[in-house]
mmCIF file of C-alpha atoms in Angstrom:
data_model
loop_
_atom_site.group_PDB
_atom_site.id
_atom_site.type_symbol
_atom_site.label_atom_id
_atom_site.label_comp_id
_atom_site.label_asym_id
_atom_site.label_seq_id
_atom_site.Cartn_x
_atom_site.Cartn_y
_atom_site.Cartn_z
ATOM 1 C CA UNK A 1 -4.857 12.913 -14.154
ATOM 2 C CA UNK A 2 -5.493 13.229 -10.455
ATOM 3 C CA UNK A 3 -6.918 10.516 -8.522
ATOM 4 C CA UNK A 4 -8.454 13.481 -6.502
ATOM 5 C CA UNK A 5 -10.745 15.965 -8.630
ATOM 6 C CA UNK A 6 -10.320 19.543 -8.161
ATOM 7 C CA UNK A 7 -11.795 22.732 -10.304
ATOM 8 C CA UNK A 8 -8.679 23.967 -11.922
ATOM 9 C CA UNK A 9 -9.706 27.688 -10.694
ATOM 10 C CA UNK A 10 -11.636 29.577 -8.334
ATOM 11 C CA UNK A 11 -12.277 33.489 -7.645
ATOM 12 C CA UNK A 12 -13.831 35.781 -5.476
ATOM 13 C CA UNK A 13 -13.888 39.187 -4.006
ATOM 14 C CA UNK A 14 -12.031 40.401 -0.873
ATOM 15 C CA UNK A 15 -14.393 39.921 1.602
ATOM 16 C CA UNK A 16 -16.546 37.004 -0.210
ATOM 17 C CA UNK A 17 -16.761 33.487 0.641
ATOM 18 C CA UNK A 18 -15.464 30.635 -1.683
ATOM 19 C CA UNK A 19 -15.352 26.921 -1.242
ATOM 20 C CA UNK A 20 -13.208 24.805 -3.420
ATOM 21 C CA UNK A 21 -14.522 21.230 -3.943
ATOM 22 C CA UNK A 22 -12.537 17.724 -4.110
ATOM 23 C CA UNK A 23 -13.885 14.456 -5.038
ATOM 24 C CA UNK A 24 -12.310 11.382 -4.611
ATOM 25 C CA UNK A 25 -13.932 7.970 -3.922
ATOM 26 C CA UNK A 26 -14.230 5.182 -1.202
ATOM 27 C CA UNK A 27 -10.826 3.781 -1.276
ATOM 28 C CA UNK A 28 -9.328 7.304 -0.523
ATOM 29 C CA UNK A 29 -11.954 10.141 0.784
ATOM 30 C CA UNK A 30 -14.183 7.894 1.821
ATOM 31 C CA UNK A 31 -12.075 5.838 4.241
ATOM 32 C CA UNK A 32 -9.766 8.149 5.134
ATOM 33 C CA UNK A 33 -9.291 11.803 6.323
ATOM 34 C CA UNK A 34 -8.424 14.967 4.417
ATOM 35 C CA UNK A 35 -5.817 17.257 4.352
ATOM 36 C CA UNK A 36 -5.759 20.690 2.876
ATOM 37 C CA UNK A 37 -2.597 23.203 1.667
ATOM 38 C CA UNK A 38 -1.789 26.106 0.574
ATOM 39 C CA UNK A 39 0.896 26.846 -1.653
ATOM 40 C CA UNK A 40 2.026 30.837 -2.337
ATOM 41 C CA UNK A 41 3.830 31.086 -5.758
ATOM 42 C CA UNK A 42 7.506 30.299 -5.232
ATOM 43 C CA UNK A 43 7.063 28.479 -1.638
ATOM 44 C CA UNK A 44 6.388 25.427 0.129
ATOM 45 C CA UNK A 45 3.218 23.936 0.775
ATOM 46 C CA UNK A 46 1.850 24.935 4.435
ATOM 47 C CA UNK A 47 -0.847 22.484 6.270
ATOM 48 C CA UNK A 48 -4.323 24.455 6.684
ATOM 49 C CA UNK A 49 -6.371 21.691 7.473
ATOM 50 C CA UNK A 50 -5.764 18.160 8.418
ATOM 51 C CA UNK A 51 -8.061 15.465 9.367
ATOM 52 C CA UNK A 52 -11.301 16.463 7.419
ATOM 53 C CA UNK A 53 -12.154 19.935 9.763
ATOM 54 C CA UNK A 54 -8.704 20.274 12.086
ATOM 55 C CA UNK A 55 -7.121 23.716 12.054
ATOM 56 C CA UNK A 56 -3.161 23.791 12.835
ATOM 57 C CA UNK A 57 -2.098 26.845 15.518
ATOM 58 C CA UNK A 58 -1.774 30.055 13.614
ATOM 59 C CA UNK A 59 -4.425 29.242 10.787
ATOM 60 C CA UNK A 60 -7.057 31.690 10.753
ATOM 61 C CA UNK A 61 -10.283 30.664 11.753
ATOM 62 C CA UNK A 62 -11.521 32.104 8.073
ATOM 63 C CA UNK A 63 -10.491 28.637 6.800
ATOM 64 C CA UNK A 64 -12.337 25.505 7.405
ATOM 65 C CA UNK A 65 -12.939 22.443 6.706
ATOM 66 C CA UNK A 66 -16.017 19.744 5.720
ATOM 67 C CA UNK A 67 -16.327 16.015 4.390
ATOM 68 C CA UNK A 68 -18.862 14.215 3.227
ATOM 69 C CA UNK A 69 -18.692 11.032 2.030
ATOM 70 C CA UNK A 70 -16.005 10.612 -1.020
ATOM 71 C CA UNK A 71 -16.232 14.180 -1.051
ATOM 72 C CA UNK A 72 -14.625 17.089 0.624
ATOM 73 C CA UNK A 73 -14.891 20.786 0.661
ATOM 74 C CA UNK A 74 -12.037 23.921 1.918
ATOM 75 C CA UNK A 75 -14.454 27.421 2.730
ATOM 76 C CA UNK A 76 -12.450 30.578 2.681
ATOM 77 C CA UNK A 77 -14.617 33.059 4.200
ATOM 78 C CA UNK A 78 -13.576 36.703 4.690
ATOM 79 C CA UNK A 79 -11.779 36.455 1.790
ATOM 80 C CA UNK A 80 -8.296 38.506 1.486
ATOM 81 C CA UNK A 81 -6.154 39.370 -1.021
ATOM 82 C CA UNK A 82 -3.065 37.458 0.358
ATOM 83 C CA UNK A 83 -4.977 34.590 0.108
ATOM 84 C CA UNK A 84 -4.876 34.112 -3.427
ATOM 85 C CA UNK A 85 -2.522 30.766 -4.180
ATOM 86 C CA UNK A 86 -3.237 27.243 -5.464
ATOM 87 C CA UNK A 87 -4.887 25.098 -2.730
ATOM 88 C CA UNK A 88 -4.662 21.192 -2.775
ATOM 89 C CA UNK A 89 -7.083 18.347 -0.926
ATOM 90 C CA UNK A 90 -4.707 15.067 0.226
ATOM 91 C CA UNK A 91 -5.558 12.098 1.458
ATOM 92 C CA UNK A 92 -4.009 8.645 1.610
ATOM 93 C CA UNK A 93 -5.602 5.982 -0.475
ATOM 94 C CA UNK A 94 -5.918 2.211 0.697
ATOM 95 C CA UNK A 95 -6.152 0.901 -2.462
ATOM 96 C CA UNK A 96 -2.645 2.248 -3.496
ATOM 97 C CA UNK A 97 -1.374 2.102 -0.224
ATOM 98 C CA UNK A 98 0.030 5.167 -0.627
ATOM 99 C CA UNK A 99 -0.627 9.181 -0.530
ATOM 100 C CA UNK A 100 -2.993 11.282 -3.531
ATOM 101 C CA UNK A 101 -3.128 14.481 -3.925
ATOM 102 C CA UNK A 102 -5.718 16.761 -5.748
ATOM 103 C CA UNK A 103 -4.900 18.461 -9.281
ATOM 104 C CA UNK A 104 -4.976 21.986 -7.294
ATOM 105 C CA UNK A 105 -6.875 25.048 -7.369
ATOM 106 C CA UNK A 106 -5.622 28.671 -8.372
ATOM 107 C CA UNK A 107 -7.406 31.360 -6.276
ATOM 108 C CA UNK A 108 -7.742 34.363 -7.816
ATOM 109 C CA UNK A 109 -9.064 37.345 -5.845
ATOM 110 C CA UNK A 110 -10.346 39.730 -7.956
ATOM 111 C CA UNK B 1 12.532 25.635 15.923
ATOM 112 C CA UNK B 2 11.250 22.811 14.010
ATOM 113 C CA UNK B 3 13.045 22.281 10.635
ATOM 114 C CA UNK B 4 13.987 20.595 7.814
ATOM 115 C CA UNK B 5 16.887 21.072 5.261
ATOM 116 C CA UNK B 6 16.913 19.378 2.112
ATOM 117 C CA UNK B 7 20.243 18.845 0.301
ATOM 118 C CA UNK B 8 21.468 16.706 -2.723
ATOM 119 C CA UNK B 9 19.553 17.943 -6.012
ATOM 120 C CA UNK B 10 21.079 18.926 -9.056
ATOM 121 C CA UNK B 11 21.664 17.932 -12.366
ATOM 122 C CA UNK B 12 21.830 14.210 -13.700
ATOM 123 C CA UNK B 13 21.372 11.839 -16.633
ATOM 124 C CA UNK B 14 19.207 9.745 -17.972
ATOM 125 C CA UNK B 15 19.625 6.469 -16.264
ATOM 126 C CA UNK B 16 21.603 8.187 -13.217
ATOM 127 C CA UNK B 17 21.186 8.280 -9.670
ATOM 128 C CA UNK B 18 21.353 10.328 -6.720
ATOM 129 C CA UNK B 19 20.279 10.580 -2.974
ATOM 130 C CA UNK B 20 18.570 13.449 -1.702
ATOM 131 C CA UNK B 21 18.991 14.132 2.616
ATOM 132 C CA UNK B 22 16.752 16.009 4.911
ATOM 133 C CA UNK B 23 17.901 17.275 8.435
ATOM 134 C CA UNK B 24 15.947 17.352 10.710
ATOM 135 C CA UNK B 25 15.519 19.713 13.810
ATOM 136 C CA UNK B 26 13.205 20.661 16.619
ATOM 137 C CA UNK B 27 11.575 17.732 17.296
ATOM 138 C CA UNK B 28 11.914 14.243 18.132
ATOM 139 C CA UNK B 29 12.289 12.636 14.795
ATOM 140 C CA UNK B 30 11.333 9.229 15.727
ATOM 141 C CA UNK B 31 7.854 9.774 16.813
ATOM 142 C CA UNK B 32 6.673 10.962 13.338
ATOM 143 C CA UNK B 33 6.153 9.665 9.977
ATOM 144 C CA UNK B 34 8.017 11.349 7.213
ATOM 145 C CA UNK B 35 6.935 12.080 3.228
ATOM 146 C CA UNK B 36 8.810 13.305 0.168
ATOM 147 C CA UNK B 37 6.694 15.073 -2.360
ATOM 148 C CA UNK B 38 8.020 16.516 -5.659
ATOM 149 C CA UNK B 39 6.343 19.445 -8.284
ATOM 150 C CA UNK B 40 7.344 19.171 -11.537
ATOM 151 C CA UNK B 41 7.536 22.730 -13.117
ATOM 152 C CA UNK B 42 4.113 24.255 -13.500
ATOM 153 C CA UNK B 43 2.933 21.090 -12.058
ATOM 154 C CA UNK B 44 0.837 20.371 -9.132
ATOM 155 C CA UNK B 45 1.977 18.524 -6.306
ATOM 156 C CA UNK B 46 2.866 14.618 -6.121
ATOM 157 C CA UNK B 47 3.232 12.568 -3.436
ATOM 158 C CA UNK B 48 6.415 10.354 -3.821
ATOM 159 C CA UNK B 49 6.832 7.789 -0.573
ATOM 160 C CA UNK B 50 6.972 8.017 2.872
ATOM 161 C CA UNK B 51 8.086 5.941 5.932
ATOM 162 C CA UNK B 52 6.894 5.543 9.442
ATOM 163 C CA UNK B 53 8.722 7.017 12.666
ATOM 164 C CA UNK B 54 11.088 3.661 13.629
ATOM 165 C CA UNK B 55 11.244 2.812 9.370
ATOM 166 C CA UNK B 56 9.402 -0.365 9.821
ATOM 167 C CA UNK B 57 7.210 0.618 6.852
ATOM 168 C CA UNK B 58 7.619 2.220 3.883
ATOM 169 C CA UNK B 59 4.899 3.348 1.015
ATOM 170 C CA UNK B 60 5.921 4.400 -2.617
ATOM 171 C CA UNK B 61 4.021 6.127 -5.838
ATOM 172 C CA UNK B 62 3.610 3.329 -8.678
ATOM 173 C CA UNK B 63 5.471 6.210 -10.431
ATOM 174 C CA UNK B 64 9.000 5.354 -8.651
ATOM 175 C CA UNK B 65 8.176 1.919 -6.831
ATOM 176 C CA UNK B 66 11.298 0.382 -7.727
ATOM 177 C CA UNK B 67 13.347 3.121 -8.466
ATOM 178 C CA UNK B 68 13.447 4.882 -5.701
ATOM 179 C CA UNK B 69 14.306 3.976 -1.753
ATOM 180 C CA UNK B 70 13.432 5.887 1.227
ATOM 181 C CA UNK B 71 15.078 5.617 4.649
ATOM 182 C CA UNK B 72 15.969 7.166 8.013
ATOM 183 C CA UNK B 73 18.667 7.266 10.776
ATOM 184 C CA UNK B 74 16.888 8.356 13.344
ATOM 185 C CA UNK B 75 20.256 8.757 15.164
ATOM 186 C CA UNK B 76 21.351 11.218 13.029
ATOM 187 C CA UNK B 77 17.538 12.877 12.315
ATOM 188 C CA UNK B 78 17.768 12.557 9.008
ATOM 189 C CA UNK B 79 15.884 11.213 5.879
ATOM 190 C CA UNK B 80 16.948 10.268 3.121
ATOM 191 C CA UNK B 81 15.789 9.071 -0.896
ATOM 192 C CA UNK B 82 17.622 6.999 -3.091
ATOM 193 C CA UNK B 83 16.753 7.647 -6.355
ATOM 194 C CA UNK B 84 17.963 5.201 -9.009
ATOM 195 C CA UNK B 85 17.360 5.108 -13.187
ATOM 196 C CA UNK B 86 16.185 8.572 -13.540
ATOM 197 C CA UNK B 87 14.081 9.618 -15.874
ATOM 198 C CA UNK B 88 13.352 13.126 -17.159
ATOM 199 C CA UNK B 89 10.242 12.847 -15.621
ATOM 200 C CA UNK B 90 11.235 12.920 -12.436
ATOM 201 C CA UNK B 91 12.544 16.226 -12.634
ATOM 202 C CA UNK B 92 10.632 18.437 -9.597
ATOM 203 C CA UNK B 93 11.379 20.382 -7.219
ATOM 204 C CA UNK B 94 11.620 17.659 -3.696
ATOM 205 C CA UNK B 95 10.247 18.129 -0.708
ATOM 206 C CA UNK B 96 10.324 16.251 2.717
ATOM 207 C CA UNK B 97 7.435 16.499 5.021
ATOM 208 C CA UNK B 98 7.006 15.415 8.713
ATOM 209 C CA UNK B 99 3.151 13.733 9.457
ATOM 210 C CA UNK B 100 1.547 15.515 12.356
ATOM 211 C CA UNK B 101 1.092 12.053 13.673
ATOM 212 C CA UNK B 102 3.606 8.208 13.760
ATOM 213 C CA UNK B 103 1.246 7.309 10.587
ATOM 214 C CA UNK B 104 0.707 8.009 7.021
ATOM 215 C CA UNK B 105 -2.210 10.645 6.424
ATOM 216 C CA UNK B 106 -1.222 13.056 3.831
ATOM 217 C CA UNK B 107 -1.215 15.571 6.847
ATOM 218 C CA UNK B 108 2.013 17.190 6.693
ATOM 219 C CA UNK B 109 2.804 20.478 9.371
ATOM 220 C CA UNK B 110 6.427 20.977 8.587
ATOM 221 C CA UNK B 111 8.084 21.332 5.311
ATOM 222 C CA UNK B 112 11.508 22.310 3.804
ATOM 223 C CA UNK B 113 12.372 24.730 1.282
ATOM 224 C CA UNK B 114 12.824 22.042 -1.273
ATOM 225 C CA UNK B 115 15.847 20.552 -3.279
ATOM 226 C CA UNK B 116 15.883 20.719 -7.354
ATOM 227 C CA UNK B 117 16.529 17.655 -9.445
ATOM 228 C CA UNK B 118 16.762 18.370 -13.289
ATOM 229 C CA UNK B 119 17.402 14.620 -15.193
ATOM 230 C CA UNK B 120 18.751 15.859 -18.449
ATOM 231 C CA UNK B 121 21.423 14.984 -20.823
#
């Protein structure tokens, strides 16, 4: 079990908006920032958001990111069919002194 | 280009050890924190340990504190993990990571292609 909560699964049509949730709690979320990947089948992770809201060069601006207390949210807007892949929140947590990551969410675009 | 280039997977006992390197290019090494983070087949993602830019401090999972040692030469611009006693549970796919900043966030801009360990008799 994940010390970060994610929905197993999310969906949406091409041109839709989604947001994928992930919960944590104060010792991680809530006194740190979070990080957000994408993962195609077969590849490494790639960085789409770091620090709560940041975008990396060459992200679209379709992604974005919010946080809100121990929680924290990933929008997809304009939603394409090469964005379908399993997305994961990170963060590091004081508690454990170390990093967490979410359970991950598969993307389907229907 | 900025890259890293995993080497040292493969097959190995129960109980057995082995030391995965990443090479590092494009970038000055030092100045960045660095992460390994394994998937277990099907799995989701894990983060494993990390270590700051000059190796001063180093963070581990409960899941291999003990087991496991991370390191860098920055001379060389390379990272490495020790992994000791093995268990099948640590088979995954390994990745390194470089931070975006000299500290330990979780926010990780570069990655390599990974390195396979399979512990199995």
């Amino acid at each position: 079990q994940s010390v970060l909560t994610q929905p197993p699964s999310a969906s949406g049509t091409p041109g839709q908006r989604v947001t994928i949730s992930c919960s944590g709690s104060s010792s991680n979320i809530g006194s740190n920032t979070v990080n957000w990947y994408q993962q195609l089948p077969g590849t490494a992770p790639k960085l789409l958001i770091y620090s709560n809201n940041q975008r990396p060069s060459g992200v679209p601006d379709r992604f974005s990111g919010s946080k809100s207390g121990t929680s924290a949210s990933l929008a997809i807007s304009g939603l394409q069919s090469e964005d379908e892949a399993d997305y994961y929140c990170a963060a590091w947590d004081d508690s454990l002194n170390g990093g967490v990551f979410g359970g991950g969410t598969k993307l389907t675009v229907l | 280009e900025v890259q890293l280039l995993e080497s040292g997977g493969g097959l190995v006992q129960p109980g057995g050890s082995l030391r995965l390197s990443c090479a590092a290019s494009g970038f000055t090494f030092s100045s960045y924190a660095m992460s390994w983070v394994r998937q277990a087949p099907g799995k989701g993602l894990e983060w494993v340990s990390a270590i700051s830019g000059s190796g001063g401090s180093t963070y581990y999972a409960d899941s291999v504190k003990g087991r496991f040692t991370i390191s860098r030469d920055n001379s060389k611009n390379t990272l490495y993990l020790q992994m000791n006693s093995l268990r099948a549970e640590d088979t995954a796919v390994y990745y390194c990571a470089k931070e975006n900043y000299d500290f330990c966030h979780l926010g990780m801009d570069v990655w390599g292609q990974g390195t396979t360990v399979t512990v199995s008799s």
